Amino acid sequence: MNAGRKPVHHAVYDTLADWETGHATAHLARAGYEIRTVGPSTDPVTSIGGLRILPDLALDDVRPEDSALLILPGGDLWDTGNDLAPFARKAREFLDAGVPVAAICGATAGLAREGLLDDRTHTSAVSFYLAATGYGGGERYVDADAVTDGKLITAGPTEPVAFAREIFRLLGVYEGDVLDAWYRLFHDSDAEAYAVLEQAGGQ
């Protein structure tokens, strides 16, 4: 790992949607970022796909100043109670400190309930999904695969590749033609994009 880089923190909790962040974490790790998993505690959690994960650290022990990015995946628990509200509050702490947050699927609803989307351009699964939270940011909702507003990235559940693209752009992992080629390869299966990545060493 690159000793000069801060780690990326990836939230993990029971019912997390394990398919939503794999593109991002795999290529961040290849780019030299350490991926550290963050749970409600350090007790094991189980993803919606049945993967058992032992968190590296508990949420209370995560500080924005020690992180390059906080990733919040979706999960059923975002919509069935307040169990994950502490993760939305941690996202507020990160954004207040100027540290990026990337939220996908149900995590966007958690941020909406926390008031973090009221004044930021954002997206999610569909507009009425967020509207059901009662949040005040409906006018800032856009129909897009993924959206970056300042230090906040949002995406819907069917857009893990676009979600990763925005993360790479924000962190400067891939840029310009290389970023475009990465997206075309993994989203569109564009074989011509592979040559661009091979030449740039960016796959």
CSV table of C-alpha atoms in Angstrom, one decimal:
chain,number,residue,atom,x,y,z
A,1,MET,CA,0.0,0.0,0.0
A,2,ASN,CA,1.1,3.6,-0.6
A,3,ALA,CA,2.3,4.8,2.8
A,4,GLY,CA,1.5,8.4,2.0
A,5,ARG,CA,-2.2,7.7,1.4
A,6,LYS,CA,-4.9,7.6,4.0
A,7,PRO,CA,-7.1,4.5,3.9
A,8,VAL,CA,-10.6,4.3,2.4
A,9,HIS,CA,-13.2,3.3,5.0
A,10,HIS,CA,-16.0,1.0,3.9
A,11,ALA,CA,-19.0,0.7,6.1
A,12,VAL,CA,-20.2,-2.8,6.7
A,13,TYR,CA,-23.4,-3.9,8.4
A,14,ASP,CA,-25.9,-6.7,8.4
A,15,THR,CA,-27.9,-6.8,5.0
A,16,LEU,CA,-25.3,-4.7,3.2
A,17,ALA,CA,-25.7,-4.9,-0.6
A,18,ASP,CA,-22.3,-6.5,-1.3
A,19,TRP,CA,-22.5,-6.1,-5.1
A,20,GLU,CA,-22.6,-2.3,-5.0
A,21,THR,CA,-19.1,-1.4,-4.0
A,22,GLY,CA,-16.9,-4.2,-5.4
A,23,HIS,CA,-15.8,-2.3,-8.5
A,24,ALA,CA,-14.8,0.7,-6.4
A,25,THR,CA,-12.9,-1.2,-3.7
A,26,ALA,CA,-11.1,-3.6,-6.1
A,27,HIS,CA,-9.6,-0.8,-8.2
A,28,LEU,CA,-8.9,1.5,-5.2
A,29,ALA,CA,-6.9,-1.3,-3.7
A,30,ARG,CA,-5.1,-1.8,-7.0
A,31,ALA,CA,-4.3,1.9,-7.0
A,32,GLY,CA,-2.6,1.6,-3.6
A,33,TYR,CA,-5.4,2.4,-1.1
A,34,GLU,CA,-5.9,0.4,2.0
A,35,ILE,CA,-9.5,-0.6,2.4
A,36,ARG,CA,-10.6,-0.7,6.0
A,37,THR,CA,-14.0,-2.1,6.9
A,38,VAL,CA,-16.1,-0.3,9.6
A,39,GLY,CA,-18.9,-1.9,11.5
A,40,PRO,CA,-21.3,-0.8,14.2
A,41,SER,CA,-18.9,-2.7,16.4
A,42,THR,CA,-16.1,-5.1,15.7
A,43,ASP,CA,-18.6,-8.0,15.8
A,44,PRO,CA,-19.1,-10.0,12.5
A,45,VAL,CA,-21.8,-8.8,10.1
A,46,THR,CA,-23.5,-10.7,7.3
A,47,SER,CA,-24.1,-9.2,3.8
A,48,ILE,CA,-27.3,-9.7,1.9
A,49,GLY,CA,-25.4,-12.3,-0.2
A,50,GLY,CA,-24.4,-14.3,2.9
A,51,LEU,CA,-20.8,-13.1,3.2
A,52,ARG,CA,-19.6,-12.9,6.7
A,53,ILE,CA,-17.4,-9.9,7.4
A,54,LEU,CA,-15.3,-9.1,10.4
A,55,PRO,CA,-15.0,-5.3,10.6
A,56,ASP,CA,-11.5,-3.9,11.0
A,57,LEU,CA,-12.8,-1.2,13.4
A,58,ALA,CA,-15.9,0.1,15.0
A,59,LEU,CA,-17.7,3.2,13.8
A,60,ASP,CA,-17.0,5.2,16.9
A,61,ASP,CA,-13.2,4.8,16.3
A,62,VAL,CA,-13.3,6.3,12.8
A,63,ARG,CA,-12.1,9.9,12.4
A,64,PRO,CA,-12.4,11.9,9.2
A,65,GLU,CA,-8.8,13.2,9.6
A,66,ASP,CA,-7.6,9.6,9.3
A,67,SER,CA,-9.5,8.8,6.1
A,68,ALA,CA,-9.5,9.5,2.4
A,69,LEU,CA,-13.1,8.5,1.9
A,70,LEU,CA,-16.1,6.9,3.6
A,71,ILE,CA,-18.1,4.5,1.5
A,72,LEU,CA,-21.7,3.7,2.5
A,73,PRO,CA,-23.3,0.8,0.7
A,74,GLY,CA,-27.0,0.0,0.6
A,75,GLY,CA,-28.7,-2.4,2.9
A,76,ASP,CA,-32.1,-3.4,4.0
A,77,LEU,CA,-31.5,-1.9,7.4
A,78,TRP,CA,-31.5,1.6,6.0
A,79,ASP,CA,-35.2,1.3,5.4
A,80,THR,CA,-36.4,-0.8,8.4
A,81,GLY,CA,-35.4,1.4,11.4
A,82,ASN,CA,-32.7,3.6,12.9
A,83,ASP,CA,-30.0,0.9,13.3
A,84,LEU,CA,-27.8,2.6,10.6
A,85,ALA,CA,-28.5,6.2,11.6
A,86,PRO,CA,-25.1,6.4,13.3
A,87,PHE,CA,-23.5,5.9,9.9
A,88,ALA,CA,-25.4,8.8,8.5
A,89,ARG,CA,-24.3,11.0,11.4
A,90,LYS,CA,-20.7,9.9,10.7
A,91,ALA,CA,-21.1,10.9,7.1
A,92,ARG,CA,-22.1,14.4,8.4
A,93,GLU,CA,-18.9,14.5,10.5
A,94,PHE,CA,-16.9,13.6,7.4
A,95,LEU,CA,-18.5,16.2,5.1
A,96,ASP,CA,-18.2,18.8,7.8
A,97,ALA,CA,-14.5,18.1,7.9
A,98,GLY,CA,-14.2,18.2,4.1
A,99,VAL,CA,-13.6,14.5,3.7
A,100,PRO,CA,-15.5,12.7,0.9
A,101,VAL,CA,-18.4,10.4,1.4
A,102,ALA,CA,-19.8,8.1,-1.3
A,103,ALA,CA,-23.3,6.6,-0.7
A,104,ILE,CA,-25.3,4.2,-2.9
A,105,CYS,CA,-28.8,2.8,-2.8
A,106,GLY,CA,-30.4,2.7,0.6
A,107,ALA,CA,-27.5,4.7,2.1
A,108,THR,CA,-28.8,7.7,0.1
A,109,ALA,CA,-32.1,7.5,2.1
A,110,GLY,CA,-30.1,7.5,5.3
A,111,LEU,CA,-28.3,10.7,4.2
A,112,ALA,CA,-31.6,12.2,3.2
A,113,ARG,CA,-33.1,11.5,6.7
A,114,GLU,CA,-29.9,13.1,8.2
A,115,GLY,CA,-30.6,16.3,6.1
A,116,LEU,CA,-27.4,15.9,4.1
A,117,LEU,CA,-29.2,16.0,0.7
A,118,ASP,CA,-31.3,19.0,1.4
A,119,ASP,CA,-28.7,21.4,-0.1
A,120,ARG,CA,-26.7,19.1,-2.3
A,121,THR,CA,-27.4,17.9,-5.9
A,122,HIS,CA,-27.9,14.1,-5.6
A,123,THR,CA,-29.5,11.0,-7.1
A,124,SER,CA,-30.7,7.6,-5.8
A,125,ALA,CA,-32.9,4.7,-7.0
A,126,VAL,CA,-35.9,7.0,-7.9
A,127,SER,CA,-37.0,10.4,-6.7
A,128,PHE,CA,-40.0,9.1,-4.8
A,129,TYR,CA,-37.9,6.7,-2.8
A,130,LEU,CA,-36.1,9.6,-1.3
A,131,ALA,CA,-39.3,11.7,-1.1
A,132,ALA,CA,-40.7,9.0,1.2
A,133,THR,CA,-38.1,10.0,3.8
A,134,GLY,CA,-39.7,13.5,4.1
A,135,TYR,CA,-36.5,15.2,3.3
A,136,GLY,CA,-36.2,18.8,2.0
A,137,GLY,CA,-34.0,18.2,-1.0
A,138,GLY,CA,-36.4,17.1,-3.7
A,139,GLU,CA,-35.6,20.0,-5.9
A,140,ARG,CA,-31.9,19.0,-5.9
A,141,TYR,CA,-32.7,15.4,-7.1
A,142,VAL,CA,-31.5,14.6,-10.6
A,143,ASP,CA,-32.1,11.5,-12.8
A,144,ALA,CA,-28.5,10.3,-13.4
A,145,ASP,CA,-26.4,7.2,-13.0
A,146,ALA,CA,-24.3,8.8,-10.3
A,147,VAL,CA,-23.8,12.4,-9.1
A,148,THR,CA,-21.0,14.2,-7.4
A,149,ASP,CA,-21.6,17.5,-5.5
A,150,GLY,CA,-18.5,18.8,-3.8
A,151,LYS,CA,-17.3,16.0,-1.6
A,152,LEU,CA,-20.5,13.9,-1.8
A,153,ILE,CA,-21.2,11.1,-4.3
A,154,THR,CA,-24.6,9.4,-4.6
A,155,ALA,CA,-25.8,6.7,-6.9
A,156,GLY,CA,-28.7,4.3,-7.3
A,157,PRO,CA,-28.5,0.5,-6.7
A,158,THR,CA,-28.2,-0.4,-10.4
A,159,GLU,CA,-25.1,1.8,-11.0
A,160,PRO,CA,-22.1,0.3,-9.2
A,161,VAL,CA,-19.8,1.0,-12.1
A,162,ALA,CA,-20.9,4.7,-12.3
A,163,PHE,CA,-20.5,4.9,-8.6
A,164,ALA,CA,-17.0,3.7,-8.8
A,165,ARG,CA,-16.3,6.1,-11.7
A,166,GLU,CA,-17.3,9.1,-9.6
A,167,ILE,CA,-15.1,7.8,-6.7
A,168,PHE,CA,-12.1,7.4,-9.0
A,169,ARG,CA,-12.6,10.9,-10.4
A,170,LEU,CA,-12.9,12.5,-7.0
A,171,LEU,CA,-9.8,10.8,-5.7
A,172,GLY,CA,-7.9,11.3,-8.9
A,173,VAL,CA,-7.3,7.5,-9.3
A,174,TYR,CA,-8.2,7.6,-13.0
A,175,GLU,CA,-8.7,10.8,-15.1
A,176,GLY,CA,-9.7,11.9,-18.6
A,177,ASP,CA,-9.5,9.3,-21.3
A,178,VAL,CA,-8.4,6.6,-18.9
A,179,LEU,CA,-11.4,7.1,-16.6
A,180,ASP,CA,-13.7,7.1,-19.7
A,181,ALA,CA,-12.1,3.9,-21.0
A,182,TRP,CA,-12.4,2.2,-17.6
A,183,TYR,CA,-16.1,3.1,-17.5
A,184,ARG,CA,-16.7,1.9,-21.1
A,185,LEU,CA,-15.0,-1.4,-20.4
A,186,PHE,CA,-16.8,-2.3,-17.2
A,187,HIS,CA,-20.2,-0.7,-18.0
A,188,ASP,CA,-20.4,-1.3,-21.8
A,189,SER,CA,-18.0,-4.2,-22.3
A,190,ASP,CA,-16.3,-2.0,-24.9
A,191,ALA,CA,-13.3,-4.1,-26.0
A,192,GLU,CA,-11.6,-1.1,-27.5
A,193,ALA,CA,-11.4,0.5,-24.1
A,194,TYR,CA,-9.2,-2.3,-22.9
A,195,ALA,CA,-6.3,-1.2,-25.1
A,196,VAL,CA,-6.5,2.3,-23.6
A,197,LEU,CA,-6.3,0.9,-20.1
A,198,GLU,CA,-3.5,-1.5,-21.0
A,199,GLN,CA,-1.4,1.3,-22.4
A,200,ALA,CA,-2.1,3.5,-19.3
A,201,GLY,CA,-1.7,0.6,-16.8
A,202,GLY,CA,-5.1,1.5,-15.5
A,203,GLN,CA,-7.0,-1.7,-15.3
